[in-house]
């Protein structure tokens, strides 16, 4: 059943795609009138490529077959549709002898670049049926050459001799030193490795004063070993040019309008701004409303110092990341023109312009949950609050929902009142600075921490909802964000505090009693989750990525975090509310209510790794592994609801709605709403194949995916007694049982991939279902999910 439905879906999808793609070809009269006597390329083979994969060679050549579905050889459905209709689908890929000749040279040149210097390429074209040919590229790789040693000649002397010795040893090519400038290598010859080494030499020299170095300043000579032609020695000839220093620096700042009137100017010289008598010239318009100190704070170099290209480029990035200005012009000259290397000093120019300082945004929306309602919001943004790129954003949102008595009666038979009007409002303020503040302010001078931001957020919300009133929900967060480089980012939530003062109504309790026994696990868990409470988090997150976050078609993405929860309310409880006595709860803030706020202390760890492996030019294999663990400690026995793990949903295990899976082996019908768990394991895999390129400005991508995982109660979860004990045991993580409770979903999907947006449609089956009993391939229902962006 699963196979037939999946195949039917894909075939239907392919037919739909062919109709869409027809518009791309129907207007091409030349294609429709093509000479049918030409040979069509149906098969491409590579013979003799023992050390290079076929997929790699396919990316080099321009001779190609028609688009293959999921990389299956000779399975070209769009071409077959074109053969039947002569109008829809994909026209044939004809053989062009000149292109084959060029492809041979491309392959030979590639082999030469990876060390097969004597490689040769020939072709064999066979017509295996009328007008259909097989093109074989016959490759004689030969023996791969290896680099024995690498030497450097012409490198200038530096005051610190360890600087140059460390530079040599940091190379990916060098191994043991033979003398001060010669090192053993013993690795396969690679043009790419030699180019990387040349760029490394150039960057090193530019970052240490030799600003005029260009690509032709570093040349590599390759010498064969007389006793073995496949053993090579490499010598880099280096012409560093002259040593340069930063000259005078000019910074001018315009306001958001188009006029230029620099009413304010200043000149800085001497420590801590410059050295060697150099100057910083500052100009700004009054409309810029910016302090000169903001501009000088972004400088990572000092006029008069030895030229450092890395610090210069990072300074440009510092200005760009302020978010309240644009860079109109910058350069290594007084007027932004090309640098003049005839003098020993290089002046620098930054010409900047601020963005509008104030902005408002209004929005109106409708909503429908139990009844009909509406809401409105307004957001004010100040883009440069105190003149040092501080960003302040204040928003106010409110909504109401009218629910009739008949609807309320249907929701809860015990309801005996009339119509209800539910209301909610939230006020929120966000404030950020483009720098680190205490206690990390000193790190701003370190290049690894220079691109940083401090963020504050504070919100207050109140609402009255069905059977549940929130007297106050106060949230505060202090976060430090550091973009160390293009790959590494750190997040430190020094304070994340959430105070929830709520009043579940008597009707809420009665509704729970109707569904669950008062001694049941579900009843006790829900009362625990919706009681008034306060939670705090101290969390560090490290993110490493080397992929396009929209397309996700190569590289990897990983994120790891560690968090400690409950420490702030614990300290307040112990040292301020009742000194030297632990009550386990706090009074309501500002005495808004008579409720006591409970809290729990816990440790939380997460690890998320995703990899994207290109299978061909049009196909990608991606996989993801996620593990999460949360453990209460210090007398606490549970984790706050907003810190638990949940399973299911369009971005998680498809085939299950959000929070409808688990914990453990608990059947879906028996799962209380909004439960979650303290342990989570997820594994996902997906193959994506581009079916149509650039139709309606989007790539149409088919996908086949498999997701597996679940959540479980942790070892410290201690809801005990009666039925609760049985249900708790069913949802707990046991090392010898958990693998039986892994839910598995699989299916197919469609993605519409625009340059900055991916829209996703997925259809999944439950391969291994957990409800009502653990079973394989018994649930025939098809589940649909919609999402923005790739699932992972």
Coordinates of C-alpha atoms in Angstrom, one line a residue, residues 10-393:
X10 CA 5.5 10.8 -7.6
X11 CA 4.1 9.8 -11.0
X12 CA 1.3 12.4 -10.6
X13 CA 3.9 14.9 -9.5
X14 CA 6.1 14.2 -12.5
X15 CA 3.1 14.6 -14.9
X16 CA 2.3 17.9 -13.2
X17 CA 5.9 19.0 -13.5
X18 CA 6.0 18.1 -17.2
X19 CA 2.9 20.3 -17.9
X20 CA 4.5 23.2 -16.0
X21 CA 7.8 22.7 -17.8
X22 CA 6.1 22.6 -21.2
X23 CA 5.7 26.4 -21.0
X24 CA 9.5 26.6 -20.8
X25 CA 10.0 24.8 -24.1
X26 CA 6.8 25.4 -26.0
X27 CA 8.0 28.9 -26.9
X28 CA 11.3 27.6 -28.3
X29 CA 10.5 27.0 -31.9
X30 CA 14.0 25.8 -32.7
X31 CA 13.7 23.0 -30.2
X32 CA 10.4 21.9 -31.6
X33 CA 11.8 21.8 -35.1
X34 CA 15.1 20.1 -34.2
X35 CA 16.7 17.7 -36.7
X36 CA 15.5 14.3 -35.6
X37 CA 18.5 12.7 -37.4
X38 CA 20.8 13.9 -34.7
X39 CA 22.1 11.4 -32.2
X40 CA 20.7 11.7 -28.7
X41 CA 23.0 11.0 -25.7
X42 CA 21.4 8.3 -23.6
X43 CA 24.3 7.0 -21.6
X44 CA 27.6 8.6 -20.4
X45 CA 30.3 6.3 -18.9
X46 CA 33.7 6.9 -17.4
X47 CA 36.2 4.1 -17.8
X48 CA 39.6 3.9 -16.0
X49 CA 38.8 6.5 -13.4
X50 CA 39.9 4.4 -10.5
X51 CA 40.8 7.4 -8.2
X52 CA 38.1 9.9 -9.2
X53 CA 34.3 9.4 -8.7
X54 CA 31.9 9.5 -11.6
X55 CA 29.9 12.3 -9.9
X56 CA 33.0 14.5 -9.8
X57 CA 33.7 14.0 -13.5
X58 CA 30.1 14.7 -14.3
X59 CA 30.4 18.2 -12.9
X60 CA 33.3 18.9 -15.3
X61 CA 31.7 18.0 -18.6
X62 CA 29.1 19.7 -20.7
X63 CA 28.0 16.6 -22.6
X64 CA 24.9 15.3 -20.7
X65 CA 22.0 13.0 -20.9
X66 CA 18.4 14.2 -20.3
X67 CA 17.5 14.8 -16.6
X68 CA 17.5 11.6 -14.7
X69 CA 15.0 11.0 -11.9
X70 CA 16.8 10.6 -8.5
X71 CA 20.0 9.8 -10.4
X72 CA 18.6 6.5 -11.8
X73 CA 20.5 5.8 -15.0
X74 CA 18.4 6.2 -18.2
X75 CA 15.3 6.9 -16.2
X76 CA 14.4 10.2 -17.8
X77 CA 10.6 10.6 -17.5
X78 CA 10.5 14.2 -18.9
X79 CA 12.3 13.1 -22.1
X80 CA 9.9 10.2 -22.6
X81 CA 6.9 12.6 -22.2
X82 CA 8.5 14.8 -24.9
X83 CA 8.9 11.8 -27.2
X84 CA 5.2 11.0 -26.9
X85 CA 3.9 14.6 -27.2
X86 CA 6.6 16.5 -29.1
X87 CA 5.5 19.4 -27.0
X88 CA 5.6 18.7 -23.3
X89 CA 8.5 17.6 -21.2
X90 CA 12.2 17.9 -21.9
X91 CA 13.7 18.0 -25.4
X92 CA 16.4 15.4 -26.2
X93 CA 20.1 16.1 -25.2
X94 CA 21.8 15.9 -28.6
X95 CA 25.5 14.9 -29.1
X96 CA 27.8 17.8 -30.0
X97 CA 31.2 16.5 -31.1
X98 CA 32.9 19.9 -30.3
X99 CA 31.6 19.7 -26.8
X100 CA 32.9 16.2 -26.3
X101 CA 36.4 17.4 -27.4
X102 CA 36.2 20.2 -24.8
X103 CA 35.1 17.8 -22.2
X104 CA 38.1 15.6 -22.8
X105 CA 40.4 18.6 -22.2
X106 CA 38.4 19.5 -19.0
X107 CA 38.9 16.0 -17.6
X108 CA 42.6 15.9 -18.5
X109 CA 43.1 19.3 -17.0
X110 CA 41.4 18.2 -13.8
X111 CA 43.6 15.1 -13.4
X112 CA 46.6 17.3 -13.9
X113 CA 45.4 19.6 -11.1
X114 CA 45.3 16.7 -8.6
X115 CA 48.7 15.3 -9.5
X116 CA 48.1 13.0 -12.5
X117 CA 50.5 14.9 -14.7
X118 CA 50.6 12.3 -17.4
X119 CA 46.9 11.5 -17.6
X120 CA 45.3 11.1 -21.0
X121 CA 41.7 11.0 -22.1
X122 CA 40.0 9.5 -25.2
X123 CA 36.4 8.8 -26.1
X124 CA 34.4 6.0 -27.6
X125 CA 31.0 6.9 -29.0
X126 CA 28.7 3.9 -29.8
X127 CA 25.3 4.1 -31.5
X128 CA 23.5 1.2 -29.6
X129 CA 20.2 1.9 -31.3
X130 CA 19.0 4.3 -34.1
X131 CA 20.0 7.9 -33.2
X132 CA 20.8 6.9 -29.6
X133 CA 24.4 6.9 -28.5
X134 CA 26.6 6.0 -25.5
X135 CA 29.5 8.3 -24.9
X136 CA 32.4 6.7 -23.0
X137 CA 35.3 8.7 -21.7
X138 CA 38.4 6.4 -21.7
X139 CA 40.8 7.6 -19.0
X140 CA 44.4 6.6 -18.5
X141 CA 45.2 8.1 -15.1
X142 CA 48.9 7.1 -14.9
X143 CA 50.8 7.5 -11.7
X144 CA 50.0 10.3 -9.3
X145 CA 52.9 12.7 -8.5
X146 CA 53.8 13.6 -4.9
X147 CA 55.4 16.6 -3.4
X148 CA 58.5 15.7 -1.3
X149 CA 59.6 19.1 0.0
X150 CA 58.5 22.7 0.0
X151 CA 60.8 25.7 0.4
X152 CA 60.4 29.4 0.8
X153 CA 62.7 32.0 -0.7
X154 CA 62.5 35.8 -0.2
X155 CA 60.4 35.9 2.9
X156 CA 61.3 39.2 4.8
X157 CA 62.7 39.2 8.3
X158 CA 60.5 40.1 11.2
X159 CA 61.4 41.5 14.7
X160 CA 59.9 38.3 16.2
X161 CA 61.6 35.3 14.6
X162 CA 59.0 32.9 16.0
X163 CA 56.3 34.7 13.9
X164 CA 57.7 33.4 10.6
X165 CA 58.6 29.9 12.0
X166 CA 55.1 29.5 13.4
X167 CA 53.7 30.6 10.0
X168 CA 55.7 27.9 8.2
X169 CA 54.6 25.2 10.6
X170 CA 50.9 26.3 10.5
X171 CA 50.7 25.3 6.8
X172 CA 48.6 22.4 5.8
X173 CA 51.5 21.3 3.5
X174 CA 54.5 21.4 5.8
X175 CA 55.5 18.6 8.1
X176 CA 59.0 18.1 9.6
X177 CA 61.5 21.0 9.1
X178 CA 64.6 20.1 7.1
X179 CA 66.1 23.6 7.7
X180 CA 64.8 27.0 8.5
X181 CA 63.0 27.4 5.1
X182 CA 62.6 23.9 3.8
X183 CA 60.1 21.3 5.1
X184 CA 59.1 17.8 4.2
X185 CA 55.6 17.4 2.7
X186 CA 55.2 13.8 1.4
X187 CA 51.7 14.3 0.0
X188 CA 50.0 14.1 -3.4
X189 CA 50.5 17.0 -5.7
X190 CA 47.5 19.4 -5.7
X191 CA 47.2 22.7 -7.6
X192 CA 44.5 23.7 -5.2
X193 CA 46.7 23.1 -2.2
X194 CA 49.5 25.2 -3.8
X195 CA 47.1 28.0 -4.6
X196 CA 45.9 27.9 -1.0
X197 CA 49.4 28.1 0.2
X198 CA 50.2 31.1 -2.1
X199 CA 47.1 32.9 -0.8
X200 CA 48.2 32.1 2.8
X201 CA 51.6 33.7 2.1
X202 CA 49.9 36.8 0.5
X203 CA 47.5 37.2 3.4
X204 CA 50.3 36.8 5.9
X205 CA 52.4 39.5 4.3
X206 CA 49.5 41.9 3.9
X207 CA 48.6 41.4 7.6
X208 CA 52.2 42.2 8.6
X209 CA 52.9 45.4 6.7
X210 CA 53.5 44.4 3.1
X211 CA 50.4 45.9 1.6
X212 CA 51.5 45.9 -2.0
X213 CA 51.8 42.1 -2.3
X214 CA 49.8 40.7 -5.3
X215 CA 49.3 37.3 -6.7
X216 CA 52.3 37.7 -9.1
X217 CA 54.5 38.6 -6.1
X218 CA 54.5 34.9 -5.0
X219 CA 55.5 32.3 -7.6
X220 CA 55.8 28.5 -7.2
X221 CA 58.6 26.6 -9.1
X222 CA 58.1 22.8 -9.4
X223 CA 61.2 20.6 -9.9
X224 CA 61.1 16.9 -10.6
X225 CA 63.4 14.5 -8.8
X226 CA 66.0 13.2 -11.4
X227 CA 65.7 9.7 -10.0
X228 CA 61.9 9.6 -10.0
X229 CA 59.8 11.9 -12.2
X230 CA 56.8 11.5 -10.0
X231 CA 58.5 13.0 -6.9
X232 CA 58.4 16.8 -6.9
X233 CA 60.0 19.6 -4.9
X234 CA 58.2 23.0 -4.7
X235 CA 60.0 26.3 -4.1
X236 CA 58.0 29.5 -3.5
X237 CA 59.8 32.7 -4.7
X238 CA 58.5 35.6 -2.7
X239 CA 58.8 39.3 -3.6
X240 CA 57.2 41.1 -0.6
X241 CA 57.9 44.7 -1.7
X242 CA 58.2 47.4 0.9
X243 CA 57.0 47.6 4.5
X244 CA 54.0 50.0 5.0
X245 CA 52.3 51.7 7.9
X246 CA 48.8 53.1 8.3
X247 CA 48.7 56.8 7.4
X248 CA 46.2 59.4 8.4
X249 CA 42.5 58.2 8.8
X250 CA 39.5 60.2 7.6
X251 CA 36.0 59.4 8.7
X252 CA 33.0 61.5 7.5
X253 CA 29.4 60.8 8.5
X254 CA 26.4 62.1 6.7
X255 CA 22.8 62.2 7.9
X256 CA 20.0 60.3 6.3
X257 CA 19.2 63.1 3.8
X258 CA 21.1 63.7 0.5
X259 CA 22.7 67.0 1.5
X260 CA 26.3 67.3 2.8
X261 CA 26.9 69.9 5.5
X262 CA 29.6 68.8 8.0
X263 CA 28.9 71.1 10.9
X264 CA 31.0 69.2 13.4
X265 CA 34.7 68.2 13.1
X266 CA 37.4 66.9 15.3
X267 CA 41.0 65.8 15.0
X268 CA 42.6 63.1 17.2
X269 CA 46.3 62.5 17.5
X270 CA 48.5 60.6 20.0
X271 CA 47.7 57.7 22.3
X272 CA 45.3 55.9 22.5
X273 CA 44.1 56.8 19.0
X274 CA 47.3 57.1 16.9
X275 CA 51.0 56.7 17.0
X276 CA 54.0 58.2 15.1
X277 CA 52.3 61.6 14.8
X278 CA 49.5 60.4 12.6
X279 CA 46.0 61.8 12.8
X280 CA 42.3 60.8 12.7
X281 CA 40.1 63.4 11.0
X282 CA 36.4 63.2 11.9
X283 CA 33.5 65.1 10.3
X284 CA 29.8 64.7 10.8
X285 CA 26.5 66.4 10.1
X286 CA 24.2 67.4 12.9
X287 CA 21.4 65.3 11.4
X288 CA 23.6 62.2 11.9
X289 CA 22.9 62.4 15.7
X290 CA 25.9 60.2 16.3
X291 CA 28.8 60.6 18.7
X292 CA 32.3 60.6 17.3
X293 CA 33.3 58.0 20.0
X294 CA 31.0 55.4 18.2
X295 CA 33.1 55.8 15.1
X296 CA 36.5 55.5 16.8
X297 CA 35.2 52.5 18.9
X298 CA 34.9 50.5 15.7
X299 CA 38.5 50.9 14.7
X300 CA 40.6 47.7 15.0
X301 CA 43.8 49.4 13.8
X302 CA 45.7 52.5 14.8
X303 CA 47.1 55.1 12.3
X304 CA 50.9 54.9 12.5
X305 CA 51.0 51.2 13.2
X306 CA 52.3 48.6 10.7
X307 CA 49.7 48.0 8.0
X308 CA 47.4 45.0 8.8
X309 CA 44.9 44.2 6.0
X310 CA 42.9 41.8 8.3
X311 CA 42.3 44.5 10.8
X312 CA 41.4 47.0 8.1
X313 CA 38.8 44.6 6.6
X314 CA 37.4 43.7 10.0
X315 CA 36.9 47.4 10.7
X316 CA 34.8 47.7 7.5
X317 CA 32.7 44.8 8.9
X318 CA 32.4 46.5 12.3
X319 CA 30.8 49.6 10.6
X320 CA 28.5 47.4 8.5
X321 CA 27.3 45.5 11.5
X322 CA 26.3 48.6 13.5
X323 CA 22.9 48.4 11.7
X324 CA 22.3 52.2 11.8
X325 CA 24.4 53.4 8.9
X326 CA 25.5 52.5 5.4
X327 CA 29.1 52.6 4.0
X328 CA 29.1 55.0 1.1
X329 CA 32.8 54.6 0.3
X330 CA 35.9 53.2 1.8
X331 CA 39.5 52.7 0.6
X332 CA 43.2 52.9 1.1
X333 CA 43.7 56.4 -0.1
X334 CA 42.6 60.0 0.9
X335 CA 39.8 60.0 -1.7
X336 CA 38.8 56.3 -1.9
X337 CA 40.8 55.8 -5.2
X338 CA 43.4 53.0 -5.7
X339 CA 46.2 52.8 -3.2
X340 CA 49.4 54.7 -3.8
X341 CA 52.3 52.4 -2.9
X342 CA 55.0 54.9 -3.8
X343 CA 54.9 56.3 -0.2
X344 CA 55.7 54.3 3.0
X345 CA 52.3 55.3 4.6
X346 CA 48.8 54.3 3.4
X347 CA 46.0 56.7 4.3
X348 CA 42.5 55.3 4.9
X349 CA 39.0 56.7 4.2
X350 CA 35.6 55.8 5.5
X351 CA 32.6 57.7 4.1
X352 CA 29.4 56.8 6.0
X353 CA 25.7 57.7 6.1
X354 CA 23.2 57.1 8.9
X355 CA 19.8 55.6 8.3
X356 CA 16.5 57.2 9.5
X357 CA 16.4 57.2 13.3
X358 CA 12.7 56.8 14.0
X359 CA 10.1 54.4 12.5
X360 CA 6.6 53.1 13.3
X361 CA 4.9 49.9 12.2
X362 CA 1.2 49.3 12.7
X363 CA -0.6 46.0 12.2
X364 CA -4.2 44.7 12.4
X365 CA -5.2 41.0 12.4
X366 CA -8.1 38.7 12.9
X367 CA -8.2 35.5 14.8
X368 CA -10.5 32.5 15.3
X369 CA -10.0 29.9 18.0
X370 CA -13.2 29.2 20.0
X371 CA -14.9 32.2 18.6
X372 CA -14.2 35.3 16.5
X373 CA -11.8 38.1 17.4
X374 CA -9.5 40.8 16.3
X375 CA -6.3 42.5 17.4
X376 CA -3.9 45.3 16.7
X377 CA -0.3 46.3 17.4
X378 CA 2.1 49.1 17.1
X379 CA 5.9 49.0 17.1
X380 CA 8.2 52.0 17.5
X381 CA 11.9 51.7 16.6
X382 CA 14.7 54.1 17.5
X383 CA 17.7 53.1 15.4
X384 CA 20.3 55.2 17.3
X385 CA 18.9 56.0 20.7
X386 CA 21.9 57.7 22.4
X387 CA 24.1 58.3 19.4
X388 CA 26.2 55.1 19.8
X389 CA 24.1 52.7 17.6
X390 CA 21.8 51.6 20.4
X391 CA 18.6 50.1 19.0
X392 CA 15.4 50.4 21.0
X393 CA 12.1 48.7 19.9

